[in-house]
Amino acid sequence: MKLLLTSAGIKNASIRDALVDLLGKPIADCTALCIPTALYGHPYGNPEGTWRFISGREPRCPMIELGWKSVGVLELTALPSIARERWETWVREADVLLVNGGDALYLCHWMRQSGLADLLPSLKETVWVGLSAGSMVMTPRVGEAFVETKPSITGDDRTLGLVDFSIFPHLDHPDLPENTLADAERWARDIGGPAYAIDDETAIKVVDGAVEVISEGHWRRFPSRTQQLS
């Protein structure tokens, strides 16, 4: 699967160009499924926020409003009640999955419960565009600072581990005083493994294990504890 892991969606031309490169064709020719599930698990999530995401009325985090050929909604909590052959066809026919932010551990739980997590490795050409928690769910751990549901559904801070680094999103966001670089440094020490702190103008592109940072803002890479000692 091709990944575009963002802090706040397709915020600038550089991230948009990276998305088009991953898709291999214009956005207007691509079919999308949006996944709103993560927001339901976050303490600040609500039905209005979910509607804004689905309807493309969230200009702070552009995802749905990019001009897709079509957009459908894939609600993961509904999938266990639907025959897999039905929803798997929907996923395989989509060019891109647009995954909302919220609680990464809640999203991880429902990706596993629904069977989507098991399906992802077979989606070789599909593009996954994550927004905040929608990006963090692909990492090995989110860190205690981002465990929104206490106790978490999983019992710890582990997520899917489809990439080998963790992500601290919304670096230096003016509305998030706990997201400074100093906070990110403390978070990274707890994580121990390789990690990135990224602001809302930054994304991480991953194709076949190759990692590229796309940014019109600022970011920081933290080496693993082992790398620091070597």
mmCIF file of C-alpha atoms in Angstrom:
data_model
loop_
_atom_site.group_PDB
_atom_site.id
_atom_site.type_symbol
_atom_site.label_atom_id
_atom_site.label_comp_id
_atom_site.label_asym_id
_atom_site.label_seq_id
_atom_site.Cartn_x
_atom_site.Cartn_y
_atom_site.Cartn_z
ATOM 1 C CA MET A 1 0.000 0.000 0.000
ATOM 2 C CA LYS A 2 1.153 3.550 -0.735
ATOM 3 C CA LEU A 3 0.977 5.903 2.233
ATOM 4 C CA LEU A 4 0.680 9.659 2.580
ATOM 5 C CA LEU A 5 0.751 10.342 6.304
ATOM 6 C CA THR A 6 -0.263 13.910 7.086
ATOM 7 C CA SER A 7 -0.802 15.988 10.186
ATOM 8 C CA ALA A 8 -3.763 17.951 8.829
ATOM 9 C CA GLY A 9 -4.627 16.772 5.339
ATOM 10 C CA ILE A 10 -3.608 18.178 1.972
ATOM 11 C CA LYS A 11 -2.580 21.581 3.281
ATOM 12 C CA ASN A 12 -0.319 22.850 0.509
ATOM 13 C CA ALA A 13 0.788 22.374 -3.083
ATOM 14 C CA SER A 14 3.755 20.157 -2.187
ATOM 15 C CA ILE A 15 1.583 17.650 -0.341
ATOM 16 C CA ARG A 16 -0.992 17.755 -3.126
ATOM 17 C CA ASP A 17 1.706 17.054 -5.722
ATOM 18 C CA ALA A 18 2.886 14.087 -3.646
ATOM 19 C CA LEU A 19 -0.674 12.775 -3.538
ATOM 20 C CA VAL A 20 -1.081 13.031 -7.316
ATOM 21 C CA ASP A 21 2.257 11.259 -7.768
ATOM 22 C CA LEU A 22 1.079 8.384 -5.580
ATOM 23 C CA LEU A 23 -2.257 8.153 -7.393
ATOM 24 C CA GLY A 24 -0.580 8.117 -10.802
ATOM 25 C CA LYS A 25 -3.418 10.121 -12.355
ATOM 26 C CA PRO A 26 -5.360 13.333 -11.702
ATOM 27 C CA ILE A 27 -7.484 13.608 -8.575
ATOM 28 C CA ALA A 28 -10.537 14.216 -10.774
ATOM 29 C CA ASP A 29 -10.113 10.708 -12.222
ATOM 30 C CA CYS A 30 -9.914 8.945 -8.838
ATOM 31 C CA THR A 31 -12.546 7.295 -6.670
ATOM 32 C CA ALA A 32 -12.236 7.777 -2.914
ATOM 33 C CA LEU A 33 -13.604 6.206 0.231
ATOM 34 C CA CYS A 34 -13.480 8.286 3.391
ATOM 35 C CA ILE A 35 -13.174 6.668 6.814
ATOM 36 C CA PRO A 36 -14.550 8.869 9.646
ATOM 37 C CA THR A 37 -14.302 6.249 12.412
ATOM 38 C CA ALA A 38 -11.415 7.650 14.489
ATOM 39 C CA LEU A 39 -13.274 10.825 15.427
ATOM 40 C CA TYR A 40 -15.940 8.895 17.339
ATOM 41 C CA GLY A 41 -13.295 7.643 19.756
ATOM 42 C CA HIS A 42 -11.852 11.073 20.595
ATOM 43 C CA PRO A 43 -13.127 13.027 23.632
ATOM 44 C CA TYR A 44 -13.771 16.057 21.407
ATOM 45 C CA GLY A 45 -15.361 14.107 18.571
ATOM 46 C CA ASN A 46 -19.016 14.727 17.778
ATOM 47 C CA PRO A 47 -21.553 14.160 14.963
ATOM 48 C CA GLU A 48 -21.069 17.693 13.641
ATOM 49 C CA GLY A 49 -17.318 17.169 13.228
ATOM 50 C CA THR A 50 -17.934 13.890 11.444
ATOM 51 C CA TRP A 51 -20.366 15.573 9.059
ATOM 52 C CA ARG A 52 -17.884 18.351 8.315
ATOM 53 C CA PHE A 53 -15.243 15.756 7.400
ATOM 54 C CA ILE A 54 -17.552 13.665 5.222
ATOM 55 C CA SER A 55 -19.082 16.660 3.458
ATOM 56 C CA GLY A 56 -15.754 18.352 2.761
ATOM 57 C CA ARG A 57 -16.529 21.341 4.960
ATOM 58 C CA GLU A 58 -13.399 21.249 7.082
ATOM 59 C CA PRO A 59 -11.044 23.722 5.382
ATOM 60 C CA ARG A 60 -8.469 23.424 8.169
ATOM 61 C CA CYS A 61 -7.896 19.804 7.106
ATOM 62 C CA PRO A 62 -8.540 19.458 3.346
ATOM 63 C CA MET A 63 -9.285 15.875 2.320
ATOM 64 C CA ILE A 64 -12.714 15.349 0.803
ATOM 65 C CA GLU A 65 -12.986 18.673 -1.014
ATOM 66 C CA LEU A 66 -10.111 18.101 -3.456
ATOM 67 C CA GLY A 67 -12.265 17.338 -6.498
ATOM 68 C CA TRP A 68 -12.461 13.533 -6.496
ATOM 69 C CA LYS A 69 -14.389 11.724 -9.219
ATOM 70 C CA SER A 70 -16.514 10.203 -6.462
ATOM 71 C CA VAL A 71 -16.447 9.899 -2.681
ATOM 72 C CA GLY A 72 -18.083 7.221 -0.544
ATOM 73 C CA VAL A 73 -18.175 6.644 3.204
ATOM 74 C CA LEU A 74 -16.657 3.525 4.773
ATOM 75 C CA GLU A 75 -17.677 3.349 8.436
ATOM 76 C CA LEU A 76 -15.566 0.625 10.044
ATOM 77 C CA THR A 77 -17.891 -0.011 12.981
ATOM 78 C CA ALA A 78 -20.546 -1.141 10.477
ATOM 79 C CA LEU A 79 -18.367 -3.602 8.582
ATOM 80 C CA PRO A 80 -18.628 -6.577 10.993
ATOM 81 C CA SER A 81 -22.387 -6.650 10.248
ATOM 82 C CA ILE A 82 -21.851 -6.699 6.462
ATOM 83 C CA ALA A 83 -20.718 -9.644 4.355
ATOM 84 C CA ARG A 84 -16.990 -9.256 3.743
ATOM 85 C CA GLU A 85 -17.266 -9.939 0.038
ATOM 86 C CA ARG A 86 -19.460 -6.819 -0.266
ATOM 87 C CA TRP A 87 -17.305 -4.280 1.558
ATOM 88 C CA GLU A 88 -14.014 -5.760 0.352
ATOM 89 C CA THR A 89 -15.139 -5.080 -3.215
ATOM 90 C CA TRP A 90 -15.824 -1.433 -2.287
ATOM 91 C CA VAL A 91 -12.325 -1.082 -0.858
ATOM 92 C CA ARG A 92 -10.540 -2.794 -3.733
ATOM 93 C CA GLU A 93 -12.326 -0.615 -6.293
ATOM 94 C CA ALA A 94 -11.264 2.631 -4.591
ATOM 95 C CA ASP A 95 -8.150 4.482 -5.671
ATOM 96 C CA VAL A 96 -7.663 6.126 -2.301
ATOM 97 C CA LEU A 97 -8.740 5.806 1.331
ATOM 98 C CA LEU A 98 -9.070 9.152 3.146
ATOM 99 C CA VAL A 99 -8.805 8.530 6.876
ATOM 100 C CA ASN A 100 -9.938 11.100 9.432
ATOM 101 C CA GLY A 101 -8.217 12.037 12.660
ATOM 102 C CA GLY A 102 -9.429 11.408 16.192
ATOM 103 C CA ASP A 103 -8.294 8.554 18.436
ATOM 104 C CA ALA A 104 -5.653 6.364 16.801
ATOM 105 C CA LEU A 105 -6.194 3.455 19.195
ATOM 106 C CA TYR A 106 -9.946 3.470 18.617
ATOM 107 C CA LEU A 107 -9.305 3.483 14.876
ATOM 108 C CA CYS A 108 -6.771 0.667 15.242
ATOM 109 C CA HIS A 109 -9.279 -1.427 17.190
ATOM 110 C CA TRP A 110 -11.946 -1.089 14.510
ATOM 111 C CA MET A 111 -9.511 -1.678 11.678
ATOM 112 C CA ARG A 112 -8.710 -5.015 13.288
ATOM 113 C CA GLN A 113 -12.296 -5.855 14.270
ATOM 114 C CA SER A 114 -13.620 -5.053 10.809
ATOM 115 C CA GLY A 115 -10.936 -7.004 8.947
ATOM 116 C CA LEU A 116 -9.623 -3.949 7.095
ATOM 117 C CA ALA A 117 -6.213 -4.226 8.771
ATOM 118 C CA ASP A 118 -5.800 -7.753 7.372
ATOM 119 C CA LEU A 119 -6.776 -6.582 3.893
ATOM 120 C CA LEU A 120 -4.333 -3.658 3.649
ATOM 121 C CA PRO A 121 -1.159 -5.601 2.684
ATOM 122 C CA SER A 122 -2.887 -6.890 -0.454
ATOM 123 C CA LEU A 123 -3.832 -3.399 -1.664
ATOM 124 C CA LYS A 124 -0.654 -2.770 -3.627
ATOM 125 C CA GLU A 125 -1.819 0.253 -5.656
ATOM 126 C CA THR A 126 -4.290 1.807 -3.218
ATOM 127 C CA VAL A 127 -3.262 5.073 -1.578
ATOM 128 C CA TRP A 128 -3.870 5.611 2.136
ATOM 129 C CA VAL A 129 -4.082 9.280 3.096
ATOM 130 C CA GLY A 130 -4.076 9.689 6.856
ATOM 131 C CA LEU A 131 -4.958 12.797 8.825
ATOM 132 C CA SER A 132 -3.377 12.914 12.311
ATOM 133 C CA ALA A 133 -4.711 9.733 13.983
ATOM 134 C CA GLY A 134 -5.366 8.361 10.494
ATOM 135 C CA SER A 135 -1.599 8.550 10.002
ATOM 136 C CA MET A 136 -0.561 7.510 13.508
ATOM 137 C CA VAL A 137 -2.528 4.262 13.266
ATOM 138 C CA MET A 138 0.031 2.982 10.752
ATOM 139 C CA THR A 139 2.911 3.351 13.235
ATOM 140 C CA PRO A 140 4.134 0.900 15.905
ATOM 141 C CA ARG A 141 3.209 3.122 18.889
ATOM 142 C CA VAL A 142 1.523 6.469 19.491
ATOM 143 C CA GLY A 143 3.021 7.192 22.916
ATOM 144 C CA GLU A 144 1.204 7.772 26.196
ATOM 145 C CA ALA A 145 0.570 11.442 25.341
ATOM 146 C CA PHE A 146 -1.751 10.368 22.519
ATOM 147 C CA VAL A 147 -3.730 7.668 24.314
ATOM 148 C CA GLU A 148 -7.097 9.439 24.241
ATOM 149 C CA THR A 149 -9.259 6.623 25.577
ATOM 150 C CA LYS A 150 -8.123 5.670 29.089
ATOM 151 C CA PRO A 151 -7.906 2.801 29.575
ATOM 152 C CA SER A 152 -7.324 2.328 25.863
ATOM 153 C CA ILE A 153 -9.235 -0.298 23.940
ATOM 154 C CA THR A 154 -5.991 -2.152 23.251
ATOM 155 C CA GLY A 155 -4.653 -1.814 26.804
ATOM 156 C CA ASP A 156 -1.477 -0.055 25.640
ATOM 157 C CA ASP A 157 -0.339 2.451 23.009
ATOM 158 C CA ARG A 158 0.481 -0.001 20.225
ATOM 159 C CA THR A 159 -0.980 0.469 16.755
ATOM 160 C CA LEU A 160 -0.634 -1.413 13.446
ATOM 161 C CA GLY A 161 3.108 -1.069 12.842
ATOM 162 C CA LEU A 162 2.874 -0.964 9.055
ATOM 163 C CA VAL A 163 5.707 1.565 9.127
ATOM 164 C CA ASP A 164 8.683 1.407 11.487
ATOM 165 C CA PHE A 165 8.476 4.966 12.850
ATOM 166 C CA SER A 166 6.081 6.885 15.084
ATOM 167 C CA ILE A 167 4.483 10.291 14.422
ATOM 168 C CA PHE A 168 3.956 13.334 16.650
ATOM 169 C CA PRO A 169 1.460 15.488 14.673
ATOM 170 C CA HIS A 170 0.481 19.169 14.871
ATOM 171 C CA LEU A 171 3.936 20.311 15.932
ATOM 172 C CA ASP A 172 3.845 23.876 17.327
ATOM 173 C CA HIS A 173 0.147 24.265 16.558
ATOM 174 C CA PRO A 174 -1.094 27.560 18.034
ATOM 175 C CA ASP A 175 -4.188 25.918 19.539
ATOM 176 C CA LEU A 176 -2.225 23.030 21.091
ATOM 177 C CA PRO A 177 0.196 24.398 23.708
ATOM 178 C CA GLU A 178 1.257 20.846 24.630
ATOM 179 C CA ASN A 179 2.584 20.210 21.106
ATOM 180 C CA THR A 180 5.842 22.144 21.279
ATOM 181 C CA LEU A 181 9.184 20.771 20.136
ATOM 182 C CA ALA A 182 10.138 20.251 23.785
ATOM 183 C CA ASP A 183 6.982 18.142 24.228
ATOM 184 C CA ALA A 184 7.877 16.189 21.089
ATOM 185 C CA GLU A 185 11.381 15.537 22.419
ATOM 186 C CA ARG A 186 9.975 14.104 25.664
ATOM 187 C CA TRP A 187 7.502 12.008 23.668
ATOM 188 C CA ALA A 188 10.296 10.683 21.447
ATOM 189 C CA ARG A 189 12.380 9.605 24.455
ATOM 190 C CA ASP A 190 9.412 7.537 25.651
ATOM 191 C CA ILE A 191 8.822 6.040 22.191
ATOM 192 C CA GLY A 192 12.434 4.880 21.922
ATOM 193 C CA GLY A 193 12.163 3.924 18.268
ATOM 194 C CA PRO A 194 12.583 6.142 15.219
ATOM 195 C CA ALA A 195 10.031 8.943 15.066
ATOM 196 C CA TYR A 196 9.039 12.177 13.361
ATOM 197 C CA ALA A 197 7.444 15.335 14.726
ATOM 198 C CA ILE A 198 5.594 17.092 11.895
ATOM 199 C CA ASP A 199 3.614 20.299 11.657
ATOM 200 C CA ASP A 200 0.408 20.763 9.677
ATOM 201 C CA GLU A 201 2.317 21.766 6.530
ATOM 202 C CA THR A 202 4.227 18.459 6.488
ATOM 203 C CA ALA A 203 3.501 14.912 5.361
ATOM 204 C CA ILE A 204 5.433 11.651 5.152
ATOM 205 C CA LYS A 205 5.281 9.649 1.937
ATOM 206 C CA VAL A 206 6.005 5.914 2.129
ATOM 207 C CA VAL A 207 6.278 3.624 -0.897
ATOM 208 C CA ASP A 208 7.772 0.122 -0.671
ATOM 209 C CA GLY A 209 9.459 1.054 2.597
ATOM 210 C CA ALA A 210 11.104 4.197 1.201
ATOM 211 C CA VAL A 211 10.336 7.228 3.369
ATOM 212 C CA GLU A 212 10.245 10.816 2.082
ATOM 213 C CA VAL A 213 9.283 13.905 4.069
ATOM 214 C CA ILE A 214 7.189 16.427 2.111
ATOM 215 C CA SER A 215 7.110 19.819 3.794
ATOM 216 C CA GLU A 216 6.422 23.511 3.400
ATOM 217 C CA GLY A 217 6.661 23.887 7.166
ATOM 218 C CA HIS A 218 8.929 22.362 9.779
ATOM 219 C CA TRP A 219 9.581 18.925 11.166
ATOM 220 C CA ARG A 220 12.103 16.938 13.172
ATOM 221 C CA ARG A 221 13.340 13.373 12.914
ATOM 222 C CA PHE A 222 14.256 11.525 16.097
ATOM 223 C CA PRO A 223 16.572 8.501 15.758
ATOM 224 C CA SER A 224 15.879 5.364 17.727
ATOM 225 C CA ARG A 225 17.520 4.895 21.106
ATOM 226 C CA THR A 226 19.807 2.293 19.524
ATOM 227 C CA GLN A 227 20.861 4.723 16.795
ATOM 228 C CA GLN A 228 21.554 7.394 19.412
ATOM 229 C CA LEU A 229 23.915 5.060 21.276
ATOM 230 C CA SER A 230 25.772 3.822 18.190
#
